[in-house]
Tab-separated table of C-alpha atoms in Angstrom:
chain	number	residue	atom	x	y	z
A	1	GLN	CA	27.501	22.392	37.203
A	2	LYS	CA	26.005	22.756	33.729
A	3	LYS	CA	28.317	20.042	32.367
A	4	LYS	CA	27.488	17.749	35.277
A	5	LYS	CA	23.794	18.337	34.676
A	6	THR	CA	24.171	17.516	30.986
A	7	MET	CA	26.094	14.350	31.764
A	8	PHE	CA	23.453	13.374	34.298
A	9	GLU	CA	20.643	13.922	31.797
A	10	GLU	CA	22.427	11.832	29.176
A	11	GLU	CA	23.000	9.035	31.681
A	12	GLU	CA	19.382	9.181	32.816
A	13	GLU	CA	18.144	9.103	29.220
A	14	SER	CA	20.341	6.069	28.533
A	15	ILE	CA	18.916	4.267	31.581
A	16	LEU	CA	15.364	5.151	30.568
A	17	GLN	CA	15.957	3.784	27.085
A	18	SER	CA	17.475	0.536	28.343
A	19	ASN	CA	14.692	-0.056	30.886
A	20	GLY	CA	11.925	0.831	28.488
A	21	VAL	CA	10.593	3.628	30.727
A	22	ASN	CA	10.708	6.278	28.081
A	23	GLU	CA	7.412	5.730	26.288
A	24	ARG	CA	8.522	7.302	23.032
A	25	HIS	CA	11.679	5.217	22.728
A	26	ASP	CA	9.865	2.102	23.907
A	27	GLN	CA	7.411	2.525	21.087
A	28	GLN	CA	10.289	2.865	18.628
A	29	LEU	CA	11.879	-0.373	19.814
A	30	ASN	CA	8.643	-2.369	19.789
A	31	SER	CA	7.526	-1.118	16.386
A	32	ILE	CA	10.517	-1.548	14.126
A	33	HIS	CA	8.516	-0.738	11.000
A	34	SER	CA	6.717	2.284	12.446
A	35	SER	CA	7.264	5.479	10.484
A	36	GLU	CA	7.645	7.306	13.824
A	37	GLU	CA	11.034	5.636	14.162
A	38	TYR	CA	12.289	7.122	10.959
A	39	ILE	CA	10.885	10.561	11.501
A	40	ALA	CA	12.400	10.718	15.018
A	41	ALA	CA	15.658	8.984	14.086
A	42	GLU	CA	17.604	12.203	13.801
A	43	SER	CA	16.934	13.223	17.399
A	44	GLY	CA	18.247	9.845	18.579
A	45	GLY	CA	21.470	10.209	16.651
A	46	LEU	CA	20.453	7.703	13.934
A	47	ASN	CA	20.835	8.225	10.217
A	48	GLN	CA	17.376	8.418	8.655
A	49	SER	CA	18.508	7.630	5.121
A	50	ASN	CA	20.380	4.503	6.166
A	51	ILE	CA	17.409	3.230	8.170
A	52	LEU	CA	15.033	3.835	5.296
A	53	ARG	CA	17.287	2.017	2.873
A	54	GLN	CA	17.236	-0.995	5.174
A	55	LYS	CA	13.509	-0.996	5.948
A	56	PHE	CA	11.805	0.867	3.094
A	57	ARG	CA	12.528	0.207	-0.555
A	58	TYR	CA	9.859	2.451	-2.074
A	59	LEU	CA	9.414	5.231	0.513
A	60	SER	CA	11.592	8.124	1.659
A	61	VAL	CA	11.403	10.386	4.733
A	62	ARG	CA	9.855	13.223	2.744
A	63	GLY	CA	7.624	10.737	0.902
A	64	ILE	CA	6.203	9.458	4.199
A	65	GLU	CA	5.478	13.000	5.362
A	66	ASN	CA	3.683	13.861	2.110
A	67	LEU	CA	1.913	10.503	2.153
A	68	LYS	CA	0.231	11.341	5.457
A	69	LYS	CA	-0.873	14.743	4.147
A	70	ASN	CA	-2.270	13.412	0.880
A	71	LYS	CA	-5.930	14.115	0.124
A	72	TYR	CA	-7.755	12.443	-2.745
A	73	CYS	CA	-9.478	14.723	-5.239
A	74	GLY	CA	-11.673	13.069	-7.864
A	75	GLU	CA	-14.603	13.857	-10.140
A	76	ASP	CA	-16.769	11.548	-12.240
A	77	HIS	CA	-19.069	13.319	-14.709
A	78	SER	CA	-20.665	10.150	-16.046
A	79	LEU	CA	-24.462	10.270	-16.086
A	80	TYR	CA	-24.582	6.490	-15.631
A	81	TYR	CA	-22.461	6.828	-12.492
A	82	SER	CA	-24.371	9.811	-11.115
A	83	TYR	CA	-27.893	8.427	-11.589
A	84	PHE	CA	-27.427	4.664	-11.291
A	85	ALA	CA	-24.039	3.240	-10.274
A	86	SER	CA	-23.327	5.605	-7.388
A	87	PRO	CA	-26.857	5.511	-5.853
A	88	LEU	CA	-26.868	1.711	-6.146
A	89	ALA	CA	-23.481	1.452	-4.412
A	90	SER	CA	-24.611	3.827	-1.650
A	91	TYR	CA	-27.803	1.868	-1.062
A	92	LEU	CA	-26.058	-1.511	-0.908
A	93	ASN	CA	-23.295	-0.101	1.249
A	94	GLU	CA	-25.601	1.439	3.860
A	95	ARG	CA	-28.127	-1.393	3.820
A	96	PHE	CA	-25.983	-4.536	3.704
A	97	MET	CA	-22.310	-3.713	4.336
A	98	PRO	CA	-21.203	-4.066	7.999
A	99	LEU	CA	-18.989	-1.348	9.416
A	100	TRP	CA	-16.297	-3.867	10.351
A	101	VAL	CA	-15.605	-4.799	6.699
A	102	ALA	CA	-12.420	-3.089	5.478
A	103	PRO	CA	-12.684	-1.188	2.159
A	104	ASN	CA	-9.666	-3.041	0.761
A	105	VAL	CA	-11.468	-6.346	1.322
A	106	ILE	CA	-14.304	-5.055	-0.875
A	107	THR	CA	-11.783	-4.011	-3.546
A	108	LEU	CA	-10.113	-7.427	-3.642
A	109	SER	CA	-13.465	-9.237	-3.610
A	110	GLY	CA	-14.468	-7.581	-6.872
A	111	PHE	CA	-11.086	-8.317	-8.416
A	112	PHE	CA	-11.238	-12.007	-7.468
A	113	LEU	CA	-14.603	-12.347	-9.200
A	114	VAL	CA	-13.094	-11.087	-12.459
A	115	LEU	CA	-10.087	-13.340	-11.880
A	116	PHE	CA	-12.368	-16.353	-11.398
A	117	SER	CA	-14.234	-15.734	-14.665
A	118	HIS	CA	-10.920	-15.226	-16.461
A	119	MET	CA	-9.471	-18.481	-15.135
A	120	LEU	CA	-12.674	-20.251	-16.155
A	121	LEU	CA	-12.242	-19.077	-19.744
A	122	TRP	CA	-8.487	-19.775	-19.651
A	123	ILE	CA	-9.040	-23.416	-18.678
A	124	ASN	CA	-11.643	-23.940	-21.401
A	125	CYS	CA	-9.954	-21.800	-24.066
A	126	PRO	CA	-6.153	-22.047	-23.575
A	127	THR	CA	-5.409	-20.508	-26.984
A	128	THR	CA	-8.574	-18.297	-26.946
A	129	LYS	CA	-9.864	-20.090	-30.088
A	130	GLU	CA	-11.631	-23.049	-28.448
A	131	GLU	CA	-15.393	-23.148	-27.990
A	132	TYR	CA	-16.909	-22.032	-24.688
A	133	SER	CA	-20.260	-22.736	-23.045
A	134	PRO	CA	-22.854	-19.933	-23.194
A	135	TRP	CA	-23.166	-19.844	-19.403
A	136	MET	CA	-19.478	-18.881	-19.136
A	137	ALA	CA	-20.134	-15.704	-21.091
A	138	THR	CA	-23.170	-14.917	-18.921
A	139	ILE	CA	-21.173	-15.487	-15.723
A	140	THR	CA	-18.400	-13.245	-17.039
A	141	GLY	CA	-20.852	-10.410	-17.720
A	142	LEU	CA	-22.516	-10.822	-14.323
A	143	PHE	CA	-19.176	-10.766	-12.500
A	144	ILE	CA	-18.107	-7.621	-14.362
A	145	PHE	CA	-21.251	-5.874	-13.106
A	146	ILE	CA	-20.628	-7.025	-9.532
A	147	TYR	CA	-17.002	-5.935	-9.829
A	148	GLN	CA	-18.085	-2.488	-10.998
A	149	THR	CA	-20.539	-2.172	-8.116
A	150	LEU	CA	-17.987	-3.277	-5.503
A	151	ASP	CA	-15.445	-0.899	-7.036
A	152	ASN	CA	-17.875	1.933	-6.314
A	153	MET	CA	-18.677	0.631	-2.855
A	154	ASP	CA	-15.125	0.451	-1.504
A	155	GLY	CA	-14.612	4.214	-1.579
A	156	LYS	CA	-17.976	4.836	0.061
A	157	GLN	CA	-17.143	2.295	2.762
A	158	ALA	CA	-13.809	4.028	3.372
A	159	ARG	CA	-15.487	7.407	3.860
A	160	ARG	CA	-18.249	5.824	5.935
A	161	THR	CA	-15.767	4.203	8.334
A	162	GLY	CA	-13.209	7.029	8.223
A	163	THR	CA	-10.506	4.730	6.852
A	164	SER	CA	-9.656	6.476	3.572
A	165	SER	CA	-5.939	6.216	2.883
A	166	PRO	CA	-3.387	6.336	0.053
A	167	LEU	CA	-3.043	2.568	0.467
A	168	GLY	CA	-6.666	2.081	-0.557
A	169	GLN	CA	-6.213	4.474	-3.464
A	170	ILE	CA	-3.151	2.619	-4.771
A	171	LEU	CA	-4.681	-0.830	-4.186
A	172	ASP	CA	-7.879	0.177	-5.981
A	173	HIS	CA	-6.040	1.480	-9.045
A	174	GLY	CA	-3.696	-1.500	-8.992
A	175	CYS	CA	-6.584	-3.952	-9.123
A	176	ASP	CA	-8.160	-1.917	-11.917
A	177	SER	CA	-4.889	-2.048	-13.893
A	178	LEU	CA	-4.712	-5.833	-13.812
A	179	THR	CA	-8.462	-6.221	-14.300
A	180	LEU	CA	-8.556	-4.325	-17.591
A	181	THR	CA	-5.844	-6.609	-19.028
A	182	LEU	CA	-7.823	-9.700	-18.009
A	183	LEU	CA	-10.996	-8.183	-19.449
A	184	SER	CA	-9.310	-7.582	-22.790
A	185	VAL	CA	-8.476	-11.300	-23.012
A	186	ASN	CA	-12.002	-12.279	-21.907
A	187	ILE	CA	-13.540	-10.077	-24.600
A	188	ALA	CA	-11.242	-11.558	-27.234
A	189	ILE	CA	-12.290	-15.086	-26.274
A	190	LEU	CA	-16.003	-14.327	-26.266
A	191	ALA	CA	-15.977	-12.368	-29.539
A	192	GLY	CA	-13.565	-14.720	-31.323
A	193	VAL	CA	-10.892	-12.040	-31.759
A	194	ASP	CA	-7.494	-13.221	-33.011
A	195	PRO	CA	-5.064	-13.509	-30.055
A	196	GLY	CA	-2.331	-11.773	-32.014
A	197	LEU	CA	-2.475	-8.180	-33.197
A	198	SER	CA	-6.268	-7.871	-32.867
A	199	LEU	CA	-6.189	-8.689	-29.163
A	200	GLY	CA	-3.094	-6.494	-28.916
A	201	LEU	CA	-5.128	-3.581	-30.264
A	202	ILE	CA	-7.834	-4.112	-27.629
A	203	CYS	CA	-5.313	-4.406	-24.797
A	204	SER	CA	-3.282	-1.404	-25.994
A	205	SER	CA	-6.431	0.699	-26.238
A	206	MET	CA	-7.505	-0.126	-22.685
A	207	ILE	CA	-4.146	0.445	-21.006
A	208	SER	CA	-3.572	3.669	-22.981
A	209	ALA	CA	-6.861	5.161	-21.811
A	210	PHE	CA	-6.164	4.083	-18.243
A	211	TYR	CA	-2.588	5.362	-18.123
A	212	VAL	CA	-3.246	8.834	-19.562
A	213	THR	CA	-6.012	9.330	-16.978
A	214	LEU	CA	-3.517	8.567	-14.225
A	215	TRP	CA	-0.887	10.684	-15.996
A	216	GLU	CA	-3.288	13.633	-15.993
A	217	GLU	CA	-3.967	13.152	-12.279
A	218	TYR	CA	-0.228	13.175	-11.556
A	219	HIS	CA	0.262	16.559	-13.238
A	220	LEU	CA	-3.014	18.336	-12.427
A	221	HIS	CA	-3.498	16.778	-8.952
A	222	ARG	CA	-7.071	15.693	-9.534
A	223	PHE	CA	-8.711	12.564	-10.922
A	224	GLN	CA	-11.265	13.555	-13.546
A	225	LEU	CA	-13.461	11.284	-15.668
A	226	PRO	CA	-15.519	12.680	-18.576
A	227	VAL	CA	-19.211	12.101	-19.319
A	228	ILE	CA	-18.396	8.875	-21.181
A	229	ASN	CA	-15.519	6.892	-19.695
A	230	GLY	CA	-14.135	3.367	-19.399
A	231	PRO	CA	-14.902	2.562	-15.732
A	232	ASN	CA	-18.590	3.264	-16.301
A	233	GLU	CA	-19.869	3.164	-19.874
A	234	GLY	CA	-16.928	1.039	-21.015
A	235	LEU	CA	-17.721	-1.688	-18.482
A	236	VAL	CA	-21.423	-1.484	-19.349
A	237	GLY	CA	-20.497	-2.120	-22.984
A	238	SER	CA	-18.385	-5.112	-21.905
A	239	ILE	CA	-21.307	-6.492	-19.892
A	240	ILE	CA	-23.654	-6.193	-22.881
A	241	LEU	CA	-21.044	-7.867	-25.094
A	242	CYS	CA	-20.793	-10.813	-22.672
A	243	PHE	CA	-24.562	-11.281	-22.578
A	244	LEU	CA	-24.767	-11.136	-26.386
A	245	ALA	CA	-22.001	-13.743	-26.628
A	246	GLY	CA	-23.850	-15.949	-24.168
A	247	TYR	CA	-27.120	-15.671	-26.085
A	248	TYR	CA	-25.993	-15.700	-29.740
A	249	GLY	CA	-22.580	-17.369	-29.508
A	250	ARG	CA	-19.214	-16.424	-30.971
A	251	GLU	CA	-20.416	-16.811	-34.586
A	252	TRP	CA	-22.715	-13.823	-34.190
A	253	PHE	CA	-19.700	-11.476	-34.140
A	254	ASP	CA	-18.653	-12.654	-37.611
A	255	THR	CA	-21.943	-11.545	-39.201
A	256	PRO	CA	-22.093	-8.220	-41.118
A	257	PHE	CA	-22.887	-5.066	-39.161
A	258	ILE	CA	-22.442	-2.229	-41.657
A	259	GLY	CA	-22.025	-3.347	-45.253
A	260	THR	CA	-19.158	-5.827	-45.355
A	261	LEU	CA	-17.865	-4.698	-41.953
A	262	SER	CA	-18.467	-7.459	-39.407
A	263	LYS	CA	-19.473	-6.913	-35.803
A	264	LYS	CA	-16.022	-8.113	-34.741
A	265	ASP	CA	-14.308	-5.503	-36.916
A	266	THR	CA	-16.690	-2.867	-35.590
A	267	LEU	CA	-15.704	-3.856	-32.069
A	268	LEU	CA	-12.017	-3.359	-32.871
A	269	PHE	CA	-12.789	0.026	-34.442
A	270	VAL	CA	-14.704	1.150	-31.340
A	271	PHE	CA	-11.844	0.181	-29.040
A	272	GLY	CA	-9.226	1.876	-31.197
A	273	SER	CA	-11.142	5.093	-31.846
A	274	SER	CA	-12.245	5.498	-28.223
A	275	ALA	CA	-8.631	5.084	-27.066
A	276	VAL	CA	-7.428	7.739	-29.524
A	277	LEU	CA	-10.121	10.189	-28.371
A	278	THR	CA	-9.383	9.504	-24.700
A	279	VAL	CA	-5.632	9.944	-25.096
A	280	PHE	CA	-6.068	13.131	-27.115
A	281	SER	CA	-8.574	14.734	-24.701
A	282	HIS	CA	-6.563	13.967	-21.550
A	283	THR	CA	-3.274	15.015	-23.157
A	284	TYR	CA	-4.713	18.289	-24.430
A	285	ARG	CA	-6.319	19.123	-21.058
A	286	THR	CA	-3.137	18.276	-19.171
A	287	LEU	CA	-0.773	20.275	-21.332
A	288	SER	CA	-3.183	23.238	-21.441
A	289	ASN	CA	-3.578	23.454	-17.665
A	290	LEU	CA	-0.077	22.391	-16.633
A	291	GLU	CA	1.574	24.668	-14.096
A	292	PRO	CA	5.383	24.851	-14.320
A	293	GLY	CA	7.464	24.258	-11.209
A	294	PRO	CA	9.897	26.726	-9.606
A	295	PHE	CA	12.621	27.945	-11.981
A	296	GLN	CA	10.941	26.065	-14.843
A	297	SER	CA	9.383	27.397	-18.023
A	298	LYS	CA	6.030	26.104	-19.213
A	299	GLN	CA	7.660	24.610	-22.281
A	300	ASP	CA	10.093	22.649	-20.109
A	301	ALA	CA	7.203	21.453	-17.949
A	302	LYS	CA	5.339	20.228	-21.035
A	303	SER	CA	8.433	18.491	-22.353
A	304	LEU	CA	8.936	16.672	-19.038
A	305	ALA	CA	5.269	15.672	-18.909
A	306	ILE	CA	5.459	14.161	-22.398
A	307	LYS	CA	8.606	12.265	-21.424
A	308	ARG	CA	6.622	10.625	-18.625
A	309	LEU	CA	4.551	8.913	-21.320
A	310	THR	CA	7.643	6.879	-22.298
A	311	PRO	CA	6.605	3.758	-20.293
A	312	LEU	CA	3.270	3.686	-22.125
A	313	PHE	CA	5.014	3.758	-25.523
A	314	ILE	CA	7.229	0.878	-24.408
A	315	PHE	CA	4.206	-1.187	-23.394
A	316	ILE	CA	2.345	-0.540	-26.638
A	317	SER	CA	5.461	-1.392	-28.659
A	318	TYR	CA	5.941	-4.614	-26.737
A	319	ILE	CA	2.291	-5.650	-27.182
A	320	LEU	CA	2.157	-4.929	-30.910
A	321	VAL	CA	5.631	-6.284	-31.769
A	322	VAL	CA	5.732	-9.463	-29.671
A	323	GLY	CA	1.955	-9.901	-29.961
A	324	GLY	CA	2.405	-10.494	-33.688
A	325	SER	CA	4.741	-13.434	-33.087
A	326	PRO	CA	3.467	-16.978	-33.838
A	327	SER	CA	4.527	-17.934	-30.300
A	328	VAL	CA	1.803	-15.741	-28.783
A	329	GLN	CA	-0.802	-17.754	-30.688
A	330	LYS	CA	0.212	-20.754	-28.561
A	331	ILE	CA	0.467	-19.036	-25.163
A	332	PRO	CA	-1.640	-15.860	-25.330
A	333	HIS	CA	-2.641	-16.007	-21.662
A	334	LEU	CA	0.931	-16.039	-20.388
A	335	PHE	CA	1.843	-13.167	-22.697
A	336	TYR	CA	-1.009	-10.903	-21.587
A	337	TRP	CA	-0.601	-11.861	-17.956
A	338	THR	CA	2.977	-10.622	-18.267
A	339	VAL	CA	1.659	-7.362	-19.699
A	340	GLY	CA	-0.907	-7.044	-16.911
A	341	LEU	CA	1.512	-7.721	-14.061
A	342	ASN	CA	4.107	-5.245	-15.286
A	343	PHE	CA	1.501	-2.626	-16.159
A	344	THR	CA	0.023	-2.919	-12.667
A	345	ARG	CA	3.470	-2.528	-11.140
A	346	MET	CA	4.188	0.538	-13.269
A	347	ASP	CA	0.843	2.180	-12.468
A	348	SER	CA	1.162	1.478	-8.742
A	349	LEU	CA	4.643	3.021	-8.571
A	350	PHE	CA	3.471	5.976	-10.648
A	351	MET	CA	0.605	6.557	-8.236
A	352	LEU	CA	2.925	6.122	-5.252
A	353	ARG	CA	5.146	8.902	-6.553
A	354	MET	CA	2.042	11.022	-7.039
A	355	VAL	CA	0.735	10.665	-3.466
A	356	CYS	CA	4.278	11.094	-2.104
A	357	LYS	CA	4.748	14.193	-4.308
A	358	GLU	CA	7.973	12.832	-5.771
A	359	GLU	CA	9.392	12.603	-9.276
A	360	ALA	CA	8.141	9.623	-11.286
A	361	GLU	CA	10.668	7.622	-13.273
A	362	ILE	CA	10.730	8.360	-16.993
A	363	PHE	CA	12.286	5.015	-17.863
A	364	PRO	CA	11.913	2.379	-15.095
A	365	SER	CA	14.688	-0.216	-15.183
A	366	TYR	CA	12.249	-3.148	-14.980
A	367	LEU	CA	11.038	-2.313	-18.522
A	368	TRP	CA	14.376	-3.246	-20.105
A	369	PRO	CA	13.296	-6.880	-20.642
A	370	MET	CA	10.416	-5.637	-22.803
A	371	LEU	CA	12.787	-3.854	-25.153
A	372	ILE	CA	15.164	-6.827	-25.304
A	373	ILE	CA	12.379	-9.347	-25.993
A	374	SER	CA	10.798	-7.030	-28.582
A	375	PHE	CA	14.111	-6.766	-30.422
A	376	TYR	CA	14.659	-10.541	-30.346
A	377	SER	CA	11.086	-11.178	-31.461
A	378	LEU	CA	11.577	-8.881	-34.452
A	379	LEU	CA	14.682	-10.867	-35.405
A	380	PHE	CA	12.764	-14.141	-35.059
A	381	GLN	CA	9.789	-12.936	-37.099
A	382	SER	CA	12.200	-11.686	-39.771
A	383	GLY	CA	13.914	-15.068	-39.927
A	384	LEU	CA	17.277	-13.723	-38.759
A	385	VAL	CA	17.367	-16.078	-35.747
A	386	LEU	CA	16.275	-19.718	-35.716
A	387	TYR	CA	15.333	-20.173	-32.076
A	388	SER	CA	11.745	-19.271	-31.238
A	389	ASP	CA	10.986	-16.383	-28.889
A	390	GLU	CA	8.561	-18.604	-26.967
A	391	TRP	CA	11.147	-19.455	-24.301
A	392	LEU	CA	11.765	-15.741	-23.726
A	393	ILE	CA	8.040	-15.040	-23.340
A	394	VAL	CA	7.585	-17.881	-20.837
A	395	SER	CA	10.720	-16.914	-18.882
A	396	TYR	CA	9.628	-13.275	-18.754
A	397	PHE	CA	6.239	-14.324	-17.416
A	398	MET	CA	7.836	-16.358	-14.616
A	399	TRP	CA	10.191	-13.513	-13.724
A	400	SER	CA	7.327	-10.982	-13.820
A	401	PHE	CA	5.112	-13.125	-11.587
A	402	VAL	CA	7.786	-13.635	-8.908
A	403	THR	CA	8.950	-10.016	-8.874
A	404	PHE	CA	5.371	-8.715	-8.861
A	405	CYS	CA	4.454	-10.798	-5.812
A	406	ASP	CA	7.523	-9.468	-4.011
A	407	PHE	CA	6.732	-5.903	-5.094
A	408	ALA	CA	3.064	-6.060	-4.048
A	409	SER	CA	3.753	-7.535	-0.602
A	410	ARG	CA	6.584	-5.079	0.104
A	411	LEU	CA	4.596	-2.059	-1.029
A	412	VAL	CA	1.534	-2.967	1.049
A	413	ASN	CA	3.668	-3.626	4.144
A	414	GLU	CA	5.607	-0.390	3.734
A	415	LEU	CA	2.451	1.671	3.311
A	416	CYS	CA	0.869	0.026	6.340
A	417	SER	CA	3.987	0.766	8.397
A	418	ALA	CA	4.261	4.365	7.219
A	419	LEU	CA	0.551	5.123	7.727
A	420	GLU	CA	0.280	2.957	10.869
A	421	ILE	CA	-2.773	1.103	9.588
A	422	GLN	CA	-3.782	-2.453	8.737
A	423	ALA	CA	-4.503	-3.316	5.123
A	424	PHE	CA	-7.493	-5.614	5.555
A	425	ARG	CA	-8.817	-4.814	9.010
A	426	ILE	CA	-10.428	-1.756	10.578
């Protein structure tokens, strides 16, 4: 009788599944990308790993579970943020922002403003050395301020509407990653900085400061900004620089500032020194407060944490080695767009591993082209090869653009499916 009952239950369950009566299984069939399908796959006799390999490229079963439990922890000790930027964002958000506007829409709106000002300068200054109209510099500074304000508003809108999610956290940091690369090029154009190693120094300084902040968050599980930081005081300095360029022109940066040191050289010194201080402070705080994992000594934990800085060293090497090539003087925008796209991809995946509580890659495979192109560029600059490295730089940009678009769309769709949310609607 027990066997007959079991057989009857199995037959009834099969009929319920085929007729769509069983609500749970009906939901699984109608929502192929729903994370519920993968979590419940084992009870239905399906292999979870195989399903995830087919549907999810960047998420695992355990990653989805941790993703849903993730809680953002962040602190910003900036006085500018506490007494001006944050109150302004709160006021504008409560007074003018409708509740139906998704936080991610606010994030992208700020990014597109920076993108518009960058494209404006790109069209007028394709090699960064051409003259620009003063109003372009003023527009660039104004859009940076609006971007900063919207960047503060998106998080407040998410908490206001109860739609905070890891997707918004990753999208926000991803937009910031690409924005800082575009800003470095904009600053170089406005201040008349050489598009080679000088611009490489600015870009390397900005991405170094950004990455070590994220690296600290990965290991200490909290996002912490000091009293003076890039997202606040750094952007304010960029805004002032844009307004000065719009009022005085590019020639003003060539005038002496301290003795024979020009304002342009002073600008490069400020970027370099601030990056060194930021990297040192975040690295020291991380290694001092790092908690080792199970069956791991503190020394091993520190060694592993330092190894996770490998991608940053690869980026800096690529920027400084290939950035010194004569080819970059002709196509600086394509070169730094390549840097920005790949840096955004690296940061987004690093943050994804953080919110999923998984191990981050020490040496991502998509960074191999950087090493290959850097090696070839060194040979070309040394005169050991005759063919220019320009074709490699252009090809790498095209490959980076296509793969980044595929990566971004897949990641957003996978996160929406796993979290059962919509990216740009409430």
